[in-house]
Tab-separated table of C-alpha atoms and ligand atoms in Angstrom:
chain	number	residue	atom	x	y	z
A	676	UNK	CA	9.345	8.973	-0.861
A	677	UNK	CA	10.647	6.448	1.620
A	678	UNK	CA	11.873	3.072	0.354
A	679	UNK	CA	11.433	-0.201	2.203
A	680	UNK	CA	14.773	-1.970	1.954
A	681	UNK	CA	16.247	-5.324	2.876
A	682	UNK	CA	19.977	-4.775	3.482
A	683	UNK	CA	21.867	-7.894	4.485
A	684	UNK	CA	24.832	-10.167	3.940
A	685	UNK	CA	24.317	-13.617	2.482
A	686	UNK	CA	26.289	-16.677	1.529
A	687	UNK	CA	26.518	-17.521	-2.160
A	688	UNK	CA	23.892	-20.244	-1.635
A	689	UNK	CA	21.418	-17.885	-0.013
A	690	UNK	CA	21.752	-18.161	3.758
A	691	UNK	CA	21.960	-15.214	6.154
A	692	UNK	CA	22.954	-17.369	9.149
A	693	UNK	CA	24.040	-20.951	9.601
A	694	UNK	CA	21.616	-23.528	11.097
A	695	UNK	CA	22.748	-22.477	14.612
A	696	UNK	CA	22.318	-18.745	13.864
A	697	UNK	CA	26.088	-18.242	13.673
A	698	UNK	CA	27.494	-15.425	11.503
A	699	UNK	CA	31.076	-16.656	11.735
A	700	UNK	CA	31.135	-17.079	7.946
A	701	UNK	CA	30.441	-13.317	7.694
A	702	UNK	CA	32.663	-11.768	10.338
A	703	UNK	CA	35.766	-13.549	9.063
A	704	UNK	CA	35.622	-11.561	5.755
A	705	UNK	CA	37.258	-8.303	4.692
A	706	UNK	CA	35.280	-5.283	3.501
A	707	UNK	CA	35.972	-1.600	2.799
A	708	UNK	CA	33.687	0.232	5.231
A	709	UNK	CA	33.830	3.316	2.973
A	710	UNK	CA	33.320	1.255	-0.179
A	711	UNK	CA	30.341	0.524	-2.443
A	712	UNK	CA	26.953	0.107	-0.732
A	713	UNK	CA	28.590	0.536	2.667
A	714	UNK	CA	26.542	0.239	5.838
A	715	UNK	CA	27.218	3.750	7.161
A	716	UNK	CA	25.869	5.414	4.013
A	717	UNK	CA	22.896	3.041	3.944
A	718	UNK	CA	21.855	3.461	7.567
A	719	UNK	CA	22.207	7.247	7.418
A	720	UNK	CA	19.098	7.262	5.194
A	721	UNK	CA	17.053	4.922	7.424
A	722	UNK	CA	14.365	6.311	9.742
A	723	UNK	CA	12.798	3.104	11.125
A	724	UNK	CA	13.625	-0.588	11.162
A	725	UNK	CA	11.997	-3.952	11.828
A	726	UNK	CA	13.310	-7.423	12.600
A	727	UNK	CA	12.138	-10.823	13.781
A	728	UNK	CA	12.709	-12.182	17.247
A	729	UNK	CA	15.603	-14.518	16.341
A	730	UNK	CA	17.584	-11.558	15.030
A	731	UNK	CA	16.693	-9.501	18.103
A	732	UNK	CA	17.753	-12.288	20.446
A	733	UNK	CA	20.953	-12.785	18.447
A	734	UNK	CA	21.826	-9.131	19.131
A	735	UNK	CA	21.218	-9.605	22.857
A	736	UNK	CA	23.078	-12.904	23.070
A	737	UNK	CA	26.109	-11.885	21.027
A	738	UNK	CA	26.589	-8.232	21.853
A	739	UNK	CA	25.791	-8.351	25.546
A	740	UNK	CA	26.445	-11.841	26.842
A	741	UNK	CA	28.032	-11.663	30.266
A	742	UNK	CA	27.262	-7.957	30.745
A	743	UNK	CA	24.660	-6.801	33.273
A	744	UNK	CA	21.412	-5.570	31.679
A	745	UNK	CA	22.062	-1.968	32.777
A	746	UNK	CA	25.125	-1.900	30.477
A	747	UNK	CA	23.206	-3.035	27.397
A	748	UNK	CA	22.891	-0.426	24.691
A	749	UNK	CA	20.520	-0.962	21.790
A	750	UNK	CA	22.658	-0.369	18.681
A	751	UNK	CA	20.067	1.757	16.848
A	752	UNK	CA	18.822	5.257	17.595
A	753	UNK	CA	15.820	5.029	15.292
A	754	UNK	CA	12.381	3.568	16.134
A	755	UNK	CA	12.615	-0.220	15.937
A	756	UNK	CA	9.896	-2.882	15.677
A	757	UNK	CA	10.500	-6.485	16.746
A	758	UNK	CA	8.029	-9.088	15.502
A	759	UNK	CA	7.285	-11.741	18.095
A	760	UNK	CA	4.488	-13.654	19.765
A	761	UNK	CA	6.527	-13.903	22.964
A	762	UNK	CA	7.598	-11.627	25.793
A	763	UNK	CA	11.274	-10.887	25.138
A	764	UNK	CA	14.020	-9.339	27.219
A	765	UNK	CA	14.165	-5.554	26.785
A	766	UNK	CA	16.923	-3.014	26.343
A	767	UNK	CA	16.432	-0.321	28.991
A	768	UNK	CA	15.574	3.014	27.356
A	769	UNK	CA	15.565	1.701	23.786
A	770	UNK	CA	12.810	2.663	21.339
A	771	UNK	CA	11.877	-0.953	20.604
A	772	UNK	CA	8.252	-1.839	19.935
A	773	UNK	CA	7.290	-5.512	20.145
A	774	UNK	CA	4.499	-6.481	17.799
A	775	UNK	CA	2.534	-9.316	16.275
A	776	UNK	CA	0.321	-6.970	14.254
A	777	UNK	CA	-0.200	-7.393	10.525
A	778	UNK	CA	2.908	-6.303	8.620
A	779	UNK	CA	0.878	-3.787	6.585
A	780	UNK	CA	-0.231	-2.054	9.776
A	781	UNK	CA	3.313	-2.025	11.181
A	782	UNK	CA	4.582	-0.703	7.851
A	783	UNK	CA	2.180	2.255	8.130
A	784	UNK	CA	3.470	2.977	11.641
A	785	UNK	CA	7.062	2.737	10.409
A	786	UNK	CA	6.445	5.133	7.502
A	787	UNK	CA	4.984	7.669	9.904
A	788	UNK	CA	7.872	7.298	12.363
A	789	UNK	CA	10.518	7.509	9.617
A	790	UNK	CA	9.326	10.963	8.460
A	791	UNK	CA	10.304	10.497	4.816
A	792	UNK	CA	13.418	8.435	5.468
A	793	UNK	CA	13.784	4.812	4.390
A	794	UNK	CA	12.605	1.688	6.230
A	795	UNK	CA	15.024	-1.164	6.880
A	796	UNK	CA	13.694	-4.690	7.231
A	797	UNK	CA	16.719	-6.228	8.930
A	798	UNK	CA	15.589	-9.851	8.628
A	799	UNK	CA	15.143	-12.719	8.808
A	800	UNK	CA	14.229	-13.707	5.328
A	801	UNK	CA	10.685	-14.878	6.011
A	802	UNK	CA	9.788	-11.598	7.718
A	803	UNK	CA	11.096	-9.742	4.655
A	804	UNK	CA	8.984	-12.139	2.605
A	805	UNK	CA	5.894	-11.161	4.594
A	806	UNK	CA	6.476	-7.523	3.589
A	807	UNK	CA	7.062	-8.612	-0.021
A	808	UNK	CA	3.801	-10.606	0.047
A	809	UNK	CA	1.992	-7.329	0.763
A	810	UNK	CA	3.810	-5.502	-2.048
A	811	UNK	CA	5.684	-3.438	0.561
A	812	UNK	CA	9.301	-4.307	-0.299
A	813	UNK	CA	11.082	-1.920	-2.691
A	814	UNK	CA	14.770	-2.874	-2.648
A	815	UNK	CA	17.077	-5.750	-1.796
A	816	UNK	CA	20.716	-4.876	-1.072
A	817	UNK	CA	23.009	-7.856	-0.553
A	818	UNK	CA	26.637	-8.426	0.336
A	819	UNK	CA	27.396	-11.862	-1.075
A	820	UNK	CA	30.183	-13.649	0.804
A	821	UNK	CA	32.437	-16.125	-1.016
A	822	UNK	CA	31.191	-19.175	0.833
A	823	UNK	CA	28.427	-21.746	0.709
A	824	UNK	CA	26.944	-23.369	3.814
A	825	UNK	CA	24.529	-25.903	2.374
A	826	UNK	CA	21.963	-25.112	5.069
A	827	UNK	CA	20.901	-22.280	7.341
A	828	UNK	CA	18.469	-19.395	7.658
A	829	UNK	CA	17.178	-18.428	4.204
A	830	UNK	CA	17.858	-15.087	2.522
A	831	UNK	CA	14.355	-14.615	1.095
A	832	UNK	CA	12.167	-17.731	0.855
A	833	UNK	CA	9.764	-16.298	-1.714
A	834	UNK	CA	9.483	-15.912	-5.455
A	835	UNK	CA	10.330	-12.235	-6.016
A	836	UNK	CA	11.306	-10.703	-9.361
A	837	UNK	CA	14.208	-8.251	-9.067
A	838	UNK	CA	15.961	-5.783	-11.323
A	839	UNK	CA	19.681	-5.148	-10.870
A	840	UNK	CA	20.311	-1.433	-10.186
A	841	UNK	CA	24.009	-1.485	-9.202
A	842	UNK	CA	26.737	-3.949	-8.354
A	843	UNK	CA	30.379	-3.730	-7.290
A	844	UNK	CA	33.048	-5.713	-5.463
A	845	UNK	CA	33.762	-4.651	-1.890
A	846	UNK	CA	36.627	-6.513	-0.232
A	847	UNK	CA	35.730	-10.202	-0.158
A	848	UNK	CA	32.117	-9.470	-1.140
A	849	UNK	CA	30.108	-8.773	-4.259
A	850	UNK	CA	27.535	-6.117	-3.336
A	851	UNK	CA	24.383	-5.544	-5.334
A	852	UNK	CA	21.287	-3.402	-5.107
A	853	UNK	CA	18.100	-4.660	-6.718
A	854	UNK	CA	14.710	-3.019	-7.190
A	855	UNK	CA	11.708	-5.262	-6.538
A	856	UNK	CA	9.694	-5.578	-9.734
A	857	UNK	CA	6.067	-5.045	-8.795
A	858	UNK	CA	3.307	-6.454	-10.974
B	1188	NAP	N1	23.546	-11.988	7.436
B	1188	NAP	C1	23.022	-10.919	7.979
B	1188	NAP	O1	23.464	-9.793	7.695
B	1188	NAP	C2	21.840	-11.066	8.880
B	1188	NAP	C3	20.872	-10.065	8.941
B	1188	NAP	C4	19.772	-10.247	9.772
B	1188	NAP	C5	19.649	-11.401	10.514
B	1188	NAP	N2	20.623	-12.342	10.445
B	1188	NAP	C6	20.512	-13.588	11.216
B	1188	NAP	O2	19.622	-14.435	10.498
B	1188	NAP	C7	18.854	-15.213	11.412
B	1188	NAP	C8	17.378	-14.960	11.104
B	1188	NAP	O3	16.604	-15.779	11.895
B	1188	NAP	P1	15.126	-16.240	11.445
B	1188	NAP	O4	15.179	-16.752	10.044
B	1188	NAP	O5	14.627	-17.136	12.529
B	1188	NAP	O6	14.267	-14.920	11.377
B	1188	NAP	P2	13.776	-13.741	12.365
B	1188	NAP	O7	12.858	-12.935	11.506
B	1188	NAP	O8	14.917	-13.046	12.982
B	1188	NAP	O9	12.937	-14.450	13.521
B	1188	NAP	C9	11.812	-15.246	13.208
B	1188	NAP	C10	10.836	-15.184	14.378
B	1188	NAP	O10	10.229	-13.882	14.467
B	1188	NAP	C11	8.885	-14.003	14.891
B	1188	NAP	N3	8.008	-13.526	13.819
B	1188	NAP	C12	8.238	-13.549	12.477
B	1188	NAP	N4	7.198	-13.023	11.811
B	1188	NAP	C13	6.283	-12.654	12.735
B	1188	NAP	C14	5.006	-12.035	12.679
B	1188	NAP	N5	4.425	-11.692	11.500
B	1188	NAP	N6	4.356	-11.785	13.834
B	1188	NAP	C15	4.929	-12.096	15.033
B	1188	NAP	N7	6.139	-12.692	15.155
B	1188	NAP	C16	6.803	-12.971	14.012
B	1188	NAP	C17	8.652	-15.497	15.172
B	1188	NAP	O11	9.100	-15.803	16.496
B	1188	NAP	P3	8.267	-15.760	17.880
B	1188	NAP	O12	6.872	-15.343	17.600
B	1188	NAP	O13	8.385	-17.126	18.436
B	1188	NAP	O14	9.023	-14.763	18.737
B	1188	NAP	C18	9.658	-16.143	14.219
B	1188	NAP	O15	10.011	-17.456	14.583
B	1188	NAP	C19	19.279	-14.800	12.800
B	1188	NAP	O16	20.276	-15.683	13.269
B	1188	NAP	C20	19.925	-13.433	12.600
B	1188	NAP	O17	20.911	-13.136	13.562
B	1188	NAP	C21	21.688	-12.215	9.633
């Protein structure tokens, strides 16, 4: 059965980006890319993903700034949904589906596209919360960086009960996987 997972890095005080959407606090840290809860092993099990428009535009602005659009390459090979009410710039040839449909309906489409593999809700935190509100979030996997920011984009601005399934240090981070406790 496919799991719907939120895999992300966060500051100790629960922010996934600073108030200006910078991830400088994250990219300055060390991690073992073959270590516990590593990204490569995680993403190998993912068959579809979803994100909000700020995250999508961050990818465009930071990965491709200065390059002509024909050189842009969407970093994912799996079907991807981007939640937005706006018309956004597109990656030529990428399987990116813009939507403002109900999350439950998009979740059904993602399950079908993923063919038994897991679903990754990339972020931001409120979008993950919208899936949690519908009882559609199964796991939260976090890399906690040794830093506080005091303000920024929230990790998960909801009340969600979690059960710790595994935890381990990885470089500068403490990495943990939690199951969402469903009532
Ligand atoms: N630390 C990490 O590993 C990590 C992981 C992921 C993201 N990030 C960063 O965290 C930040 C997240 O930004 P964010 O909190 O603003 O969240 P976001 O989810 O990336 O973007 C929020 C926007 O998505 C659109 N949206 C959300 N829900 C929607 C719905 N149900 N229907 C239609 N549109 C919807 C809305 O924009 P419009 O309708 O106006 O388009 C909303 O303002 C970004 O800077 C990102 O780069 C960090």
